[in-house]
Amino acid sequence: MIAKNMSNRLKRLVAASVIPLAMMCAQTSHAAQPLKIGYSDWPGFVAWQVAIEKGWFKEAGVAVDFEWFDYSASMDAFAAGKIDAVGVTNGDALVTGAGGAKSMMIMLTDYSNGNDIIIGKPGIKSLKDLKGKKVAVEVGLVEHLLLLDGLKKAGMKESDVTLVNAKTNEMPQVLASGDVAAVGAWQPVAGQAMKGLPGSRPLYTSANEPGLIYDGFTVNPASIAAHRAEWKKFVKVWDRVVSYINDPKTQPDAVKIMSARVGLTPQAYLPFLKGTKLLSLADSKKIYVKAEGFGSLYGSSKIADDFNVSNAVYKEHQNVDSYIDPSFVNGK
């Protein structure tokens, strides 16, 4: 089931990407246009809304055009060459690249610190309770990776559960249906799922494995080549965003802006800040260092690459180093 699903997914990405030549041509035509950036409801990406509404890009002298998508749709738009950059996890940057839409991870926004959640329905109290039962995840994406990490720690294998493939934004309905024992989703969808089924609870979260899921912005290499100076300005704005969100004096205003973007109240949105560890550029410099394991973007991405190949998300291992450009976080 997984192999078939991934094959279809890969075909869609390949078909959509009409790869480098078309993207190069599109980039040339964009020469005098704003940087086109796709973002979605993950809190680390929503954070950019602060910079947008405060006019900080204009102050920095860089023209940007942020476009709002569902997460999967943002990846498809990038693969189709419709946007120059997109907010994705490090593992999903590899997925898009394997489909032909190569990219460079030029900066990190955060690592997930609890906002990615495996949620059990009422009566399911631990991952071990899932043995022999159905679990819904968006197969091949981050919650699938999170589930496998949790099962491994619980002494279980993927074959101990039956995976059900579903879109992340559909998980509240899937969990409420009672057809599965658990679902995987990120915030705010995860919160909607738990609210919709009283008694459901987190079984495992990304806080159990910091560095398993890094989030950042990955850019079309042609756009970097043509607009390097603009991308450097774009990256520098990020530190201003992180400071504004983390400062107790300005955090209420930041949360008001972010919550409005996703249609929640500030009170409902505030807890999501704890589940997303925002990374300043200084923080990212320490993660953009080659090493094994989850403390390094290189190490974490290698683990994600192994996951993608073993689950037939794509067939051939990716050259992880070729997806990571540390020059921007290092101020070069």
Short mmCIF file of N, CA and C in Angstrom, two decimals, residues 121-252:
data_model
loop_
_atom_site.label_atom_id
_atom_site.label_comp_id
_atom_site.label_asym_id
_atom_site.label_seq_id
_atom_site.Cartn_x
_atom_site.Cartn_y
_atom_site.Cartn_z
N LYS A 121 -7.24 7.67 20.28
CA LYS A 121 -8.66 7.89 20.62
C LYS A 121 -8.90 7.47 22.07
N PRO A 122 -10.05 7.80 22.64
CA PRO A 122 -10.33 7.42 24.03
C PRO A 122 -10.11 5.93 24.26
N GLY A 123 -9.41 5.63 25.35
CA GLY A 123 -9.12 4.24 25.68
C GLY A 123 -7.74 3.79 25.26
N ILE A 124 -7.13 4.52 24.34
CA ILE A 124 -5.76 4.23 23.90
C ILE A 124 -4.82 5.09 24.73
N LYS A 125 -4.00 4.46 25.56
CA LYS A 125 -3.20 5.21 26.52
C LYS A 125 -1.71 5.27 26.18
N SER A 126 -1.26 4.41 25.28
CA SER A 126 0.17 4.41 24.92
C SER A 126 0.33 3.86 23.52
N LEU A 127 1.52 4.02 22.96
CA LEU A 127 1.80 3.48 21.63
C LEU A 127 1.65 1.96 21.61
N LYS A 128 1.97 1.31 22.73
CA LYS A 128 1.86 -0.15 22.76
C LYS A 128 0.41 -0.61 22.61
N ASP A 129 -0.53 0.26 22.98
CA ASP A 129 -1.95 -0.08 22.83
C ASP A 129 -2.38 -0.10 21.36
N LEU A 130 -1.50 0.40 20.47
CA LEU A 130 -1.85 0.46 19.04
C LEU A 130 -1.58 -0.86 18.31
N LYS A 131 -0.95 -1.81 18.98
CA LYS A 131 -0.59 -3.06 18.31
C LYS A 131 -1.82 -3.73 17.70
N GLY A 132 -1.70 -4.02 16.39
CA GLY A 132 -2.80 -4.68 15.69
C GLY A 132 -3.92 -3.75 15.27
N LYS A 133 -3.74 -2.45 15.49
CA LYS A 133 -4.82 -1.49 15.19
C LYS A 133 -4.44 -0.55 14.04
N LYS A 134 -5.42 0.20 13.57
CA LYS A 134 -5.22 1.13 12.46
C LYS A 134 -4.75 2.50 12.97
N VAL A 135 -3.78 3.06 12.25
CA VAL A 135 -3.27 4.39 12.58
C VAL A 135 -3.25 5.22 11.29
N ALA A 136 -3.86 6.37 11.32
CA ALA A 136 -3.90 7.23 10.12
C ALA A 136 -2.80 8.28 10.18
N VAL A 137 -2.03 8.34 9.13
CA VAL A 137 -1.02 9.39 8.94
C VAL A 137 -1.01 9.75 7.46
N GLU A 138 -0.42 10.88 7.14
CA GLU A 138 -0.20 11.20 5.72
C GLU A 138 1.08 10.48 5.34
N VAL A 139 0.92 9.32 4.73
CA VAL A 139 2.03 8.40 4.51
C VAL A 139 3.17 9.08 3.75
N GLY A 140 4.37 8.92 4.29
CA GLY A 140 5.55 9.49 3.66
C GLY A 140 5.90 10.87 4.17
N LEU A 141 5.01 11.50 4.92
CA LEU A 141 5.32 12.83 5.46
C LEU A 141 5.71 12.72 6.94
N VAL A 142 5.85 13.87 7.57
CA VAL A 142 6.53 13.92 8.85
C VAL A 142 5.86 13.12 9.96
N GLU A 143 4.52 13.06 9.98
CA GLU A 143 3.88 12.33 11.08
C GLU A 143 4.12 10.83 10.95
N HIS A 144 4.31 10.36 9.74
CA HIS A 144 4.68 8.96 9.51
C HIS A 144 6.07 8.70 10.13
N LEU A 145 6.99 9.62 9.87
CA LEU A 145 8.33 9.52 10.45
C LEU A 145 8.25 9.56 11.98
N LEU A 146 7.44 10.45 12.51
CA LEU A 146 7.28 10.57 13.96
C LEU A 146 6.72 9.28 14.55
N LEU A 147 5.73 8.70 13.88
CA LEU A 147 5.14 7.46 14.35
C LEU A 147 6.18 6.35 14.41
N LEU A 148 6.99 6.22 13.36
CA LEU A 148 8.00 5.16 13.34
C LEU A 148 9.03 5.35 14.43
N ASP A 149 9.40 6.61 14.68
CA ASP A 149 10.36 6.89 15.75
C ASP A 149 9.77 6.47 17.10
N GLY A 150 8.50 6.79 17.30
CA GLY A 150 7.87 6.42 18.56
C GLY A 150 7.71 4.91 18.71
N LEU A 151 7.30 4.24 17.63
CA LEU A 151 7.14 2.79 17.69
C LEU A 151 8.47 2.11 18.01
N LYS A 152 9.54 2.62 17.41
CA LYS A 152 10.87 2.05 17.67
C LYS A 152 11.22 2.16 19.14
N LYS A 153 10.96 3.31 19.73
CA LYS A 153 11.27 3.49 21.15
C LYS A 153 10.39 2.61 22.04
N ALA A 154 9.20 2.29 21.52
CA ALA A 154 8.28 1.45 22.30
C ALA A 154 8.55 -0.03 22.05
N GLY A 155 9.63 -0.32 21.28
CA GLY A 155 9.96 -1.71 21.01
C GLY A 155 9.05 -2.36 19.99
N MET A 156 8.48 -1.55 19.11
CA MET A 156 7.55 -2.06 18.11
C MET A 156 8.06 -1.76 16.70
N LYS A 157 7.42 -2.37 15.72
CA LYS A 157 7.76 -2.15 14.32
C LYS A 157 6.54 -1.58 13.59
N GLU A 158 6.82 -1.04 12.40
CA GLU A 158 5.71 -0.48 11.60
C GLU A 158 4.66 -1.55 11.31
N SER A 159 5.13 -2.79 11.13
CA SER A 159 4.20 -3.87 10.80
C SER A 159 3.29 -4.24 11.97
N ASP A 160 3.56 -3.69 13.15
CA ASP A 160 2.69 -3.95 14.30
C ASP A 160 1.38 -3.17 14.22
N VAL A 161 1.32 -2.17 13.31
CA VAL A 161 0.10 -1.40 13.12
C VAL A 161 -0.29 -1.44 11.64
N THR A 162 -1.51 -1.07 11.36
CA THR A 162 -1.97 -0.96 9.96
C THR A 162 -2.10 0.52 9.63
N LEU A 163 -1.29 0.98 8.68
CA LEU A 163 -1.33 2.39 8.31
C LEU A 163 -2.53 2.69 7.42
N VAL A 164 -3.15 3.82 7.70
CA VAL A 164 -4.23 4.33 6.86
C VAL A 164 -3.78 5.69 6.36
N ASN A 165 -3.73 5.86 5.06
CA ASN A 165 -3.24 7.13 4.50
C ASN A 165 -4.38 8.14 4.44
N ALA A 166 -4.13 9.33 4.97
CA ALA A 166 -5.14 10.40 4.94
C ALA A 166 -4.43 11.75 4.96
N LYS A 167 -5.07 12.76 4.42
CA LYS A 167 -4.53 14.11 4.44
C LYS A 167 -4.51 14.64 5.87
N THR A 168 -3.46 15.37 6.20
CA THR A 168 -3.34 15.88 7.56
C THR A 168 -4.52 16.76 7.95
N ASN A 169 -4.99 17.61 7.04
CA ASN A 169 -6.09 18.50 7.41
C ASN A 169 -7.43 17.77 7.56
N GLU A 170 -7.45 16.47 7.24
CA GLU A 170 -8.67 15.66 7.40
C GLU A 170 -8.65 14.85 8.70
N MET A 171 -7.56 14.93 9.47
CA MET A 171 -7.40 14.06 10.64
C MET A 171 -8.48 14.26 11.71
N PRO A 172 -9.00 15.47 11.94
CA PRO A 172 -10.06 15.59 12.94
C PRO A 172 -11.27 14.71 12.59
N GLN A 173 -11.65 14.69 11.33
CA GLN A 173 -12.78 13.87 10.91
C GLN A 173 -12.43 12.37 10.98
N VAL A 174 -11.19 12.05 10.60
CA VAL A 174 -10.76 10.64 10.61
C VAL A 174 -10.76 10.10 12.03
N LEU A 175 -10.22 10.87 12.99
CA LEU A 175 -10.19 10.41 14.38
C LEU A 175 -11.60 10.28 14.94
N ALA A 176 -12.44 11.28 14.64
CA ALA A 176 -13.81 11.27 15.17
C ALA A 176 -14.65 10.13 14.59
N SER A 177 -14.26 9.62 13.43
CA SER A 177 -15.04 8.55 12.80
C SER A 177 -15.00 7.25 13.60
N GLY A 178 -13.94 7.08 14.42
CA GLY A 178 -13.81 5.85 15.19
C GLY A 178 -13.25 4.69 14.40
N ASP A 179 -12.90 4.92 13.13
CA ASP A 179 -12.38 3.84 12.28
C ASP A 179 -10.91 3.54 12.54
N VAL A 180 -10.22 4.44 13.21
CA VAL A 180 -8.80 4.23 13.50
C VAL A 180 -8.58 4.42 15.00
N ALA A 181 -7.47 3.85 15.48
CA ALA A 181 -7.15 3.97 16.91
C ALA A 181 -6.36 5.23 17.20
N ALA A 182 -5.70 5.77 16.17
CA ALA A 182 -4.88 6.96 16.37
C ALA A 182 -4.66 7.65 15.04
N VAL A 183 -4.28 8.92 15.13
CA VAL A 183 -3.92 9.70 13.94
C VAL A 183 -2.66 10.49 14.25
N GLY A 184 -1.99 10.95 13.20
CA GLY A 184 -0.85 11.83 13.36
C GLY A 184 -1.14 13.16 12.70
N ALA A 185 -0.88 14.27 13.40
CA ALA A 185 -1.14 15.59 12.83
C ALA A 185 -0.30 16.62 13.56
N TRP A 186 -0.11 17.76 12.91
CA TRP A 186 0.58 18.86 13.56
C TRP A 186 -0.43 19.94 13.93
N GLN A 187 0.03 20.84 14.80
CA GLN A 187 -0.83 21.94 15.21
C GLN A 187 -0.97 22.98 14.08
N PRO A 188 -2.15 23.58 13.92
CA PRO A 188 -3.32 23.51 14.79
C PRO A 188 -4.28 22.35 14.52
N VAL A 189 -4.01 21.56 13.48
CA VAL A 189 -4.94 20.47 13.15
C VAL A 189 -5.03 19.47 14.30
N ALA A 190 -3.89 19.19 14.95
CA ALA A 190 -3.89 18.22 16.05
C ALA A 190 -4.82 18.68 17.18
N GLY A 191 -4.79 19.95 17.49
CA GLY A 191 -5.66 20.48 18.53
C GLY A 191 -7.13 20.37 18.15
N GLN A 192 -7.42 20.60 16.89
CA GLN A 192 -8.80 20.47 16.41
C GLN A 192 -9.27 19.03 16.55
N ALA A 193 -8.36 18.08 16.27
CA ALA A 193 -8.72 16.66 16.37
C ALA A 193 -9.04 16.28 17.82
N MET A 194 -8.22 16.73 18.76
CA MET A 194 -8.44 16.38 20.17
C MET A 194 -9.69 17.07 20.72
N LYS A 195 -9.91 18.28 20.27
CA LYS A 195 -11.11 19.00 20.72
C LYS A 195 -12.38 18.32 20.20
N GLY A 196 -12.27 17.77 19.00
CA GLY A 196 -13.44 17.15 18.38
C GLY A 196 -13.78 15.78 18.94
N LEU A 197 -12.84 15.18 19.67
CA LEU A 197 -13.10 13.87 20.26
C LEU A 197 -12.62 13.88 21.71
N PRO A 198 -13.47 14.35 22.62
CA PRO A 198 -13.08 14.39 24.04
C PRO A 198 -12.60 13.02 24.53
N GLY A 199 -11.52 13.06 25.29
CA GLY A 199 -10.95 11.81 25.80
C GLY A 199 -9.77 11.32 24.98
N SER A 200 -9.60 11.88 23.77
CA SER A 200 -8.42 11.53 22.98
C SER A 200 -7.21 12.22 23.60
N ARG A 201 -6.02 11.70 23.34
CA ARG A 201 -4.85 12.22 24.03
C ARG A 201 -3.57 12.02 23.20
N PRO A 202 -2.56 12.86 23.47
CA PRO A 202 -1.27 12.65 22.81
C PRO A 202 -0.61 11.36 23.31
N LEU A 203 -0.11 10.57 22.37
CA LEU A 203 0.62 9.34 22.73
C LEU A 203 2.12 9.54 22.57
N TYR A 204 2.49 10.38 21.64
CA TYR A 204 3.91 10.63 21.34
C TYR A 204 3.98 11.94 20.57
N THR A 205 4.98 12.77 20.90
CA THR A 205 5.10 14.06 20.21
C THR A 205 6.55 14.29 19.81
N SER A 206 6.72 15.32 19.01
CA SER A 206 8.07 15.67 18.56
C SER A 206 8.94 16.18 19.71
N ALA A 207 8.34 16.53 20.84
CA ALA A 207 9.15 16.91 22.01
C ALA A 207 9.93 15.72 22.55
N ASN A 208 9.50 14.51 22.19
CA ASN A 208 10.22 13.32 22.61
C ASN A 208 11.50 13.10 21.81
N GLU A 209 11.64 13.79 20.68
CA GLU A 209 12.84 13.64 19.84
C GLU A 209 13.16 14.96 19.15
N PRO A 210 13.67 15.95 19.90
CA PRO A 210 14.03 17.25 19.29
C PRO A 210 15.04 17.05 18.15
N GLY A 211 14.79 17.71 17.04
CA GLY A 211 15.68 17.58 15.88
C GLY A 211 15.23 16.53 14.89
N LEU A 212 14.20 15.78 15.24
CA LEU A 212 13.65 14.81 14.28
C LEU A 212 13.03 15.55 13.10
N ILE A 213 12.40 16.70 13.40
CA ILE A 213 11.72 17.47 12.37
C ILE A 213 12.20 18.92 12.41
N TYR A 214 13.06 19.28 11.47
CA TYR A 214 13.45 20.68 11.31
C TYR A 214 12.55 21.31 10.25
N ASP A 215 12.24 22.58 10.46
CA ASP A 215 11.42 23.33 9.49
C ASP A 215 12.21 24.54 9.02
N GLY A 216 12.05 24.83 7.75
CA GLY A 216 12.78 25.98 7.22
C GLY A 216 12.31 26.33 5.83
N PHE A 217 13.07 27.21 5.20
CA PHE A 217 12.70 27.61 3.85
C PHE A 217 13.75 27.13 2.87
N THR A 218 13.23 26.44 1.87
CA THR A 218 14.07 25.86 0.84
C THR A 218 13.77 26.57 -0.47
N VAL A 219 14.83 26.85 -1.23
CA VAL A 219 14.73 27.78 -2.36
C VAL A 219 15.23 27.12 -3.65
N ASN A 220 14.56 27.46 -4.72
CA ASN A 220 14.99 27.05 -6.05
C ASN A 220 16.41 27.56 -6.30
N PRO A 221 17.39 26.67 -6.62
CA PRO A 221 18.77 27.12 -6.83
C PRO A 221 18.90 28.22 -7.86
N ALA A 222 18.06 28.20 -8.89
CA ALA A 222 18.12 29.24 -9.91
C ALA A 222 17.77 30.60 -9.32
N SER A 223 16.83 30.61 -8.39
CA SER A 223 16.45 31.86 -7.73
C SER A 223 17.58 32.37 -6.84
N ILE A 224 18.26 31.45 -6.17
CA ILE A 224 19.41 31.86 -5.34
C ILE A 224 20.47 32.50 -6.22
N ALA A 225 20.74 31.87 -7.35
CA ALA A 225 21.78 32.39 -8.24
C ALA A 225 21.42 33.78 -8.77
N ALA A 226 20.14 33.97 -9.08
CA ALA A 226 19.72 35.24 -9.68
C ALA A 226 19.46 36.33 -8.65
N HIS A 227 19.14 35.94 -7.42
CA HIS A 227 18.71 36.92 -6.41
C HIS A 227 19.39 36.71 -5.07
N ARG A 228 20.65 36.39 -5.09
CA ARG A 228 21.34 36.08 -3.83
C ARG A 228 21.26 37.24 -2.82
N ALA A 229 21.43 38.44 -3.29
CA ALA A 229 21.41 39.60 -2.38
C ALA A 229 20.05 39.74 -1.72
N GLU A 230 18.98 39.51 -2.48
CA GLU A 230 17.63 39.61 -1.91
C GLU A 230 17.38 38.51 -0.88
N TRP A 231 17.86 37.29 -1.17
CA TRP A 231 17.66 36.20 -0.22
C TRP A 231 18.43 36.45 1.07
N LYS A 232 19.59 37.08 0.98
CA LYS A 232 20.34 37.42 2.19
C LYS A 232 19.53 38.40 3.05
N LYS A 233 18.89 39.35 2.41
CA LYS A 233 18.05 40.30 3.16
C LYS A 233 16.84 39.59 3.78
N PHE A 234 16.26 38.68 3.02
CA PHE A 234 15.12 37.90 3.51
C PHE A 234 15.49 37.14 4.79
N VAL A 235 16.60 36.46 4.76
CA VAL A 235 17.03 35.65 5.91
C VAL A 235 17.27 36.54 7.14
N LYS A 236 17.86 37.70 6.95
CA LYS A 236 18.16 38.58 8.09
C LYS A 236 16.90 39.07 8.80
N VAL A 237 15.81 39.19 8.06
CA VAL A 237 14.55 39.64 8.68
C VAL A 237 14.09 38.65 9.75
N TRP A 238 14.47 37.39 9.58
CA TRP A 238 13.99 36.34 10.48
C TRP A 238 14.35 36.60 11.95
N ASP A 239 15.56 37.08 12.21
CA ASP A 239 15.94 37.34 13.60
C ASP A 239 15.02 38.37 14.25
N ARG A 240 14.56 39.33 13.48
CA ARG A 240 13.63 40.34 14.00
C ARG A 240 12.30 39.69 14.37
N VAL A 241 11.87 38.71 13.56
CA VAL A 241 10.63 37.99 13.84
C VAL A 241 10.76 37.19 15.14
N VAL A 242 11.86 36.47 15.28
CA VAL A 242 12.07 35.63 16.48
C VAL A 242 12.10 36.50 17.73
N SER A 243 12.80 37.62 17.66
CA SER A 243 12.89 38.52 18.82
C SER A 243 11.52 39.07 19.20
N TYR A 244 10.74 39.43 18.20
CA TYR A 244 9.42 40.02 18.46
C TYR A 244 8.48 39.00 19.10
N ILE A 245 8.56 37.75 18.64
CA ILE A 245 7.68 36.71 19.20
C ILE A 245 8.12 36.31 20.60
N ASN A 246 9.42 36.27 20.85
CA ASN A 246 9.92 35.80 22.15
C ASN A 246 9.91 36.88 23.23
N ASP A 247 9.92 38.15 22.84
CA ASP A 247 9.92 39.23 23.82
C ASP A 247 8.56 39.31 24.51
N PRO A 248 8.52 39.17 25.86
CA PRO A 248 7.22 39.22 26.56
C PRO A 248 6.43 40.49 26.29
N LYS A 249 7.13 41.58 25.99
CA LYS A 249 6.44 42.84 25.75
C LYS A 249 5.69 42.84 24.41
N THR A 250 6.23 42.18 23.43
CA THR A 250 5.63 42.20 22.09
C THR A 250 4.94 40.88 21.72
N GLN A 251 5.15 39.85 22.54
CA GLN A 251 4.57 38.54 22.20
C GLN A 251 3.06 38.58 22.03
N PRO A 252 2.32 39.29 22.89
CA PRO A 252 0.86 39.32 22.69
C PRO A 252 0.46 39.83 21.30
#
